[in-house]
CSV table of C-alpha atoms in Angstrom, one decimal:
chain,number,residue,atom,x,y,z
A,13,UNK,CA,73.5,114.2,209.2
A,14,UNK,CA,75.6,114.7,206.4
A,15,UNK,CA,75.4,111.3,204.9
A,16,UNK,CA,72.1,111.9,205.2
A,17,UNK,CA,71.9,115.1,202.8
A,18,UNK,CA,74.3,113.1,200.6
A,19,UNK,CA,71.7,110.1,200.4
A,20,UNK,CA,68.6,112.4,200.1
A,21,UNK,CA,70.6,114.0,197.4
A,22,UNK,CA,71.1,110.7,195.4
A,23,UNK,CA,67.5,109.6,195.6
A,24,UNK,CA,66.7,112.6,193.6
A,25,UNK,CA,69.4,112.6,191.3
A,26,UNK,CA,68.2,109.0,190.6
A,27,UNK,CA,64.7,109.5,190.6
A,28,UNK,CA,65.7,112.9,187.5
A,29,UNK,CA,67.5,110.5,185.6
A,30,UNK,CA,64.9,107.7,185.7
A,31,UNK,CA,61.8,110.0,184.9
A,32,UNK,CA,63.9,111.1,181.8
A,33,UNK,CA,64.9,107.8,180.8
A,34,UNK,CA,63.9,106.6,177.4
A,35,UNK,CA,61.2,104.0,177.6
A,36,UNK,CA,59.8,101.7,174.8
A,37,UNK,CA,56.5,101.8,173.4
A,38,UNK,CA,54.4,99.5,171.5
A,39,UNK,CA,52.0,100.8,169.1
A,40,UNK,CA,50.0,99.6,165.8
A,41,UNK,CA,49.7,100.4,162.3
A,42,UNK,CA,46.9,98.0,161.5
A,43,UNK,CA,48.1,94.2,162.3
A,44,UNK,CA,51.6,95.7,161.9
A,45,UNK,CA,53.0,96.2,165.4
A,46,UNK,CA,55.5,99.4,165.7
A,47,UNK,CA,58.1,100.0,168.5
A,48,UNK,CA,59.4,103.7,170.0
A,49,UNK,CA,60.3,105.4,172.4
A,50,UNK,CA,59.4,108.2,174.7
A,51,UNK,CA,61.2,110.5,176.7
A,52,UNK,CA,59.8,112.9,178.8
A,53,UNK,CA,61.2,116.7,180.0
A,54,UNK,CA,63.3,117.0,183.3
A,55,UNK,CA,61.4,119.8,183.6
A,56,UNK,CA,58.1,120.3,183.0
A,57,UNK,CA,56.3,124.1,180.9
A,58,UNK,CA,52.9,124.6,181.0
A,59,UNK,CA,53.0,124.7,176.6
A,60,UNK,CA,54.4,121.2,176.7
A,61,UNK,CA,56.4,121.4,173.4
A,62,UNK,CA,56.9,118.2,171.7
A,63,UNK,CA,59.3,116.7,168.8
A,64,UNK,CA,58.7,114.0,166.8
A,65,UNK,CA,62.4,112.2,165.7
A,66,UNK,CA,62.4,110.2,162.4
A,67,UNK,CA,65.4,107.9,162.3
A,68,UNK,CA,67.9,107.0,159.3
A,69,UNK,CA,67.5,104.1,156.7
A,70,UNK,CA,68.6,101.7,159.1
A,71,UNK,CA,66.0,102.3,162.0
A,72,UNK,CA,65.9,104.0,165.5
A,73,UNK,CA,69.7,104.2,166.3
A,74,UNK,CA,72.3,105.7,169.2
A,75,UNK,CA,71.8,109.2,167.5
A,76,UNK,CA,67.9,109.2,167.3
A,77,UNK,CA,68.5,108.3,170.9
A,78,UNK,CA,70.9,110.6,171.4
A,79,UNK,CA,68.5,113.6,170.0
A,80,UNK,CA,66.0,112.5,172.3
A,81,UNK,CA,68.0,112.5,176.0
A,82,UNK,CA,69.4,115.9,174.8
A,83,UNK,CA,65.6,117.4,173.9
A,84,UNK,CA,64.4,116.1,177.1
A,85,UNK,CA,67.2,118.4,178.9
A,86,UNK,CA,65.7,121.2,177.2
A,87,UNK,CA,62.4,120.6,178.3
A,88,UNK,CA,60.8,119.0,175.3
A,89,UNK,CA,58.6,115.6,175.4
A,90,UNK,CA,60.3,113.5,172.3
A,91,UNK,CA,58.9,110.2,170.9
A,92,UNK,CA,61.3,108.3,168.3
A,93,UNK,CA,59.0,106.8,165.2
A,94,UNK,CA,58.9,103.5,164.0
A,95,UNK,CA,58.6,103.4,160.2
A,96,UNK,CA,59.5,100.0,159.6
A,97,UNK,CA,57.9,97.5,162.3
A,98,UNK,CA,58.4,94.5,164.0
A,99,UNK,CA,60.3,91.8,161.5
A,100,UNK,CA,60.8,94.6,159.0
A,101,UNK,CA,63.9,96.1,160.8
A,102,UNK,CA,66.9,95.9,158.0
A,103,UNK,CA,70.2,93.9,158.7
A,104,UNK,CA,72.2,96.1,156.1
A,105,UNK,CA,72.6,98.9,154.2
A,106,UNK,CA,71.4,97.0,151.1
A,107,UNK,CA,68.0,95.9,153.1
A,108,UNK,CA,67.6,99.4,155.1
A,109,UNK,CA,68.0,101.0,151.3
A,110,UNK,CA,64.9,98.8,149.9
A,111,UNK,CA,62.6,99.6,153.0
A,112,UNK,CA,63.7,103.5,152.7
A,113,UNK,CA,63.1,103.0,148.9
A,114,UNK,CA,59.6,101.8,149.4
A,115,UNK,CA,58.5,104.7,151.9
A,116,UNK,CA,59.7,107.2,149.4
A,117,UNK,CA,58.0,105.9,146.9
A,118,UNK,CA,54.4,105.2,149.1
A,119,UNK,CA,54.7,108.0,150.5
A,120,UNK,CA,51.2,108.4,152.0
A,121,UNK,CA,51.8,104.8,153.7
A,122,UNK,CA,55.7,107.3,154.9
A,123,UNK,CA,53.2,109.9,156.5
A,124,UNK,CA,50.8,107.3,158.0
A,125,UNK,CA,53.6,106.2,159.9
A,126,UNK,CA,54.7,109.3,160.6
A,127,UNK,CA,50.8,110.8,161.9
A,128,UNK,CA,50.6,107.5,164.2
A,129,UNK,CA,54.1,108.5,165.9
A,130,UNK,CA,53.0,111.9,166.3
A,131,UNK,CA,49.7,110.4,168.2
A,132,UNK,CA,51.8,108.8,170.4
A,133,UNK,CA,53.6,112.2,170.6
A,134,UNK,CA,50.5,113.4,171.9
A,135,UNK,CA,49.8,110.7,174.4
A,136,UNK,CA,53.0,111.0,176.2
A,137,UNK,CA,52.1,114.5,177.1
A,138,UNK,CA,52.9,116.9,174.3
A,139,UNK,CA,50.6,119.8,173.0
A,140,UNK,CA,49.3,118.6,170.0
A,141,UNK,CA,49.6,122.4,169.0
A,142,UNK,CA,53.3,123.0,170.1
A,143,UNK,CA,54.6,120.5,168.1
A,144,UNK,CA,57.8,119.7,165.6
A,145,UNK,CA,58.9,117.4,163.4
A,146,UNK,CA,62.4,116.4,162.8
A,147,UNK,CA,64.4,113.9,161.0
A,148,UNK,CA,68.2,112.4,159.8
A,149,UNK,CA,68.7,111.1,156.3
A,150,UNK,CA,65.8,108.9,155.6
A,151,UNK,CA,63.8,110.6,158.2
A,152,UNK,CA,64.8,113.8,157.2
A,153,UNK,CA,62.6,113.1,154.0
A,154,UNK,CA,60.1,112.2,156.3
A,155,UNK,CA,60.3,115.5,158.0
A,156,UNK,CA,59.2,117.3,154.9
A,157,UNK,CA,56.7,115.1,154.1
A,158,UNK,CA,55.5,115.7,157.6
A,159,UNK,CA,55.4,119.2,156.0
A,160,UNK,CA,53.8,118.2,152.1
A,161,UNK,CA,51.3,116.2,154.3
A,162,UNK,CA,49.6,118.8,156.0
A,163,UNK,CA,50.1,117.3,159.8
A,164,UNK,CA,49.2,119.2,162.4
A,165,UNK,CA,52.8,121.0,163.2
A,166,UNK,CA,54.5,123.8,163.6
A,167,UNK,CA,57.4,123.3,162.0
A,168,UNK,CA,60.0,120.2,160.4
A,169,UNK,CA,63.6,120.2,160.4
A,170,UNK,CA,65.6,118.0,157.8
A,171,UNK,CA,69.1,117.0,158.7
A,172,UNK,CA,71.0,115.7,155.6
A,173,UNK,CA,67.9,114.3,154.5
A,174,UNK,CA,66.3,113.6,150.7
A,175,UNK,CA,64.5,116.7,149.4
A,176,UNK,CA,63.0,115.1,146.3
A,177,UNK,CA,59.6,114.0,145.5
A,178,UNK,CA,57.7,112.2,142.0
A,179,UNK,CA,57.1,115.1,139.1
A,180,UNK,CA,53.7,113.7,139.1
A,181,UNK,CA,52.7,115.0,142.8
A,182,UNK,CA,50.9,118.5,143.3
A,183,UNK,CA,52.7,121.1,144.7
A,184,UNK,CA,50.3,122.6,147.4
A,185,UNK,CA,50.7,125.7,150.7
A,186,UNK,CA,52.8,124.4,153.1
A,187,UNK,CA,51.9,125.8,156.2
A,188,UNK,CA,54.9,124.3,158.8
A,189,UNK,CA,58.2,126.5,158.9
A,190,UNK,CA,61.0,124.3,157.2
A,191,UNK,CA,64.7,124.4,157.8
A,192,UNK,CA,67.0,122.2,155.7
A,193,UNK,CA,70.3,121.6,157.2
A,194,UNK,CA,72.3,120.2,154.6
A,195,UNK,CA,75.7,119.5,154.0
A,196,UNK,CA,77.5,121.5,150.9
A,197,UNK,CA,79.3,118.4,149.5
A,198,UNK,CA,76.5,115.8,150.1
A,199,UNK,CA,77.1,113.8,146.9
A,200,UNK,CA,73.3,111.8,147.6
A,201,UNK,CA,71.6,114.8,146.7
A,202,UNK,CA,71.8,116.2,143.0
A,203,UNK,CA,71.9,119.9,142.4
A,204,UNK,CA,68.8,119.3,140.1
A,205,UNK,CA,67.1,117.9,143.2
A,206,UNK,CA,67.6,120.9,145.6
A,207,UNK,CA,66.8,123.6,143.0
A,208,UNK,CA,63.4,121.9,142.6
A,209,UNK,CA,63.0,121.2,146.5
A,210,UNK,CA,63.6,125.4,146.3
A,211,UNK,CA,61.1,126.0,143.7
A,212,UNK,CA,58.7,123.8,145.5
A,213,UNK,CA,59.2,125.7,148.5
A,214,UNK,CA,58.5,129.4,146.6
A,215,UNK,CA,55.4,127.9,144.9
A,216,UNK,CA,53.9,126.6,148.4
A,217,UNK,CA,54.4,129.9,149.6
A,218,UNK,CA,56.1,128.1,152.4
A,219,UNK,CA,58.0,130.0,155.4
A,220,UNK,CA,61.8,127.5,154.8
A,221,UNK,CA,65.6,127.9,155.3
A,222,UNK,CA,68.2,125.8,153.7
A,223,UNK,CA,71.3,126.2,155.0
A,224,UNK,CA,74.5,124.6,153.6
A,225,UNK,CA,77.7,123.4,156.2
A,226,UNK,CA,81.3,123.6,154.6
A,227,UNK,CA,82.9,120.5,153.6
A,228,UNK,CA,80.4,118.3,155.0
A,229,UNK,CA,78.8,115.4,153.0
A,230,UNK,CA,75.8,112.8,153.7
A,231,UNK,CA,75.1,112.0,157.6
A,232,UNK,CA,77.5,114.9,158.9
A,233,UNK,CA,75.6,114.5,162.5
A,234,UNK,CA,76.3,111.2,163.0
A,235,UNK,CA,79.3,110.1,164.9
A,236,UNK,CA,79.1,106.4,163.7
A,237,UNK,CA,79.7,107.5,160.3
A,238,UNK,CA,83.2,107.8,160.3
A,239,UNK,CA,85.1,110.9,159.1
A,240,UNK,CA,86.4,109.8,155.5
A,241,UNK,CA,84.4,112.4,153.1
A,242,UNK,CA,85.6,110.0,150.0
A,243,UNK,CA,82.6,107.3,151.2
A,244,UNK,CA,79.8,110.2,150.5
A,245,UNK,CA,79.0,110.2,154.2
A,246,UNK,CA,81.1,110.7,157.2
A,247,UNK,CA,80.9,112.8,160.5
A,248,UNK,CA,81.8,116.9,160.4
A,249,UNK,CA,81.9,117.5,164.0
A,250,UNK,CA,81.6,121.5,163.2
A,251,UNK,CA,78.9,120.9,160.5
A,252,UNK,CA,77.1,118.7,163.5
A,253,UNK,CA,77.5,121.5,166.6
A,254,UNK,CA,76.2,124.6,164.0
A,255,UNK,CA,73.3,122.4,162.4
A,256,UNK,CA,72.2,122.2,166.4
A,257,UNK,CA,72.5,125.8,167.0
A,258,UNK,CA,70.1,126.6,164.3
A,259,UNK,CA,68.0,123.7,165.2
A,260,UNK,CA,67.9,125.5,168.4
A,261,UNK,CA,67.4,129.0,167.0
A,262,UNK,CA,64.1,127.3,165.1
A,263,UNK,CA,62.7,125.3,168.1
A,264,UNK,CA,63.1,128.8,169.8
A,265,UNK,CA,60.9,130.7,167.4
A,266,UNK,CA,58.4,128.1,166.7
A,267,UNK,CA,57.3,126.3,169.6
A,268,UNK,CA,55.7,127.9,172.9
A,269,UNK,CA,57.7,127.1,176.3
């Protein structure tokens, strides 16, 4: 009888794990075909609160799939974008820096990419009206132009991520919160940059944070980025476990559950 209970026990640990396992998903940008991933909640709300990850430069990697397992925990559907597509996925820093390059540049063809992952957001399950945006690095530019793009969300959240756009764009309302989690020593992001991101932010009348993480520099919530400060980006396990909390503290006031 007990071995039994023990097996009955199993089955249903194994059937949790595999209903939030991360499963790929094949969608289109035109003739361009695109490849994420979804991940559903262990447990299931009736507002169905969804998050939309944006990876770094060099594509969907262990953290964006990190982010995604963890979320899923918490109860929230995530999908993980695609920016680049099929035979476009960079081999180094140097390709993964052009393909960033372009998107920042073109960035209506960036939040094209970024509205088609959000519809497939929405098809795995999520409230299109309970949703968030968030994003590392290159993706954390994404995030806020998630935000400048006027996407139907609640709110974005930019780790470590670009805050700069081209003098000649419009500044227009932002109506998605915005939280910033950048590191203080981040050498990839001028001063110049951030105090126009800020001025941005007051003249769209936008509802932002920006909060700054002691000796932390470029990609401080990524483990695989080593811990020397000197190469401009390293992990700050600290920097990484507080930037969470306040993810956290956001997700709680902005999205339904």
């Amino acid at each position: 009888m007990k071995n039994l209970k023990f097996i009955v026990l199993g089955m249903l640990l194994l059937g949790g794990q595999t209903f939030a396992q991360l499963k790929p998903v094949q969608y289109k940008d035109g003739n361009q075909i695109l490849n994420g991933f979804k991940i559903t909640p262990i447990k299931k709300s009736i507002q169905k609160p969804g998050i939309l990850i944006l990876p770094a430069w060099r594509g969907i990697d262990k953290l964006s799939k990190d982010t995604a397992d963890k979320l899923s925990k918490m109860g929230y559907y995530a999908f993980i974008a695609d920016i680049y597509g099929e035979g476009n996925y960079p081999k180094d820093n140097n390709e993964a820096g052009n393909n960033a390059g372009f998107y920042k540049k073109n960035f209506e063809a960036y939040q094209k990419r970024i509205s088609l992952a959000l519809q497939q957001l929405i098809i795995s399950g999520a409230n299109p009206e309970n949703i968030v945006v968030i994003g590392y690095c290159f993706g954390g530019t994404g995030a806020i132009e998630a935000a400048r793009g006027h996407l139907n969300i609640k709110g974005v959240v930019s780790f470590h991520g670009g805050l700069g756009k081209d003098d000649l764009r419009s500044t227009e309302p932002i109506t998605a919160k915005v939280l910033v989690c950048h590191g203080a020593d981040d050498p990839y992001v001028p001063t110049e940059e951030i105090l126009t991101f800020q001025k941005e932010m007051k003249d769209s009348k936008a509802d932002w944070q920006m909060i700054y993480y002691a000796n932390a520099v470029h990609s401080f919530t990524n483990p695989e980025s080593g811990n020397d400060n000197s190469k401009g980006a390293a992990y700050n396990e600290k920097a990484a476990k507080r930037s969470f909390e306040h993810f956290k503290l956001f997700l709680n006031e902005v999205l339904k559950k």
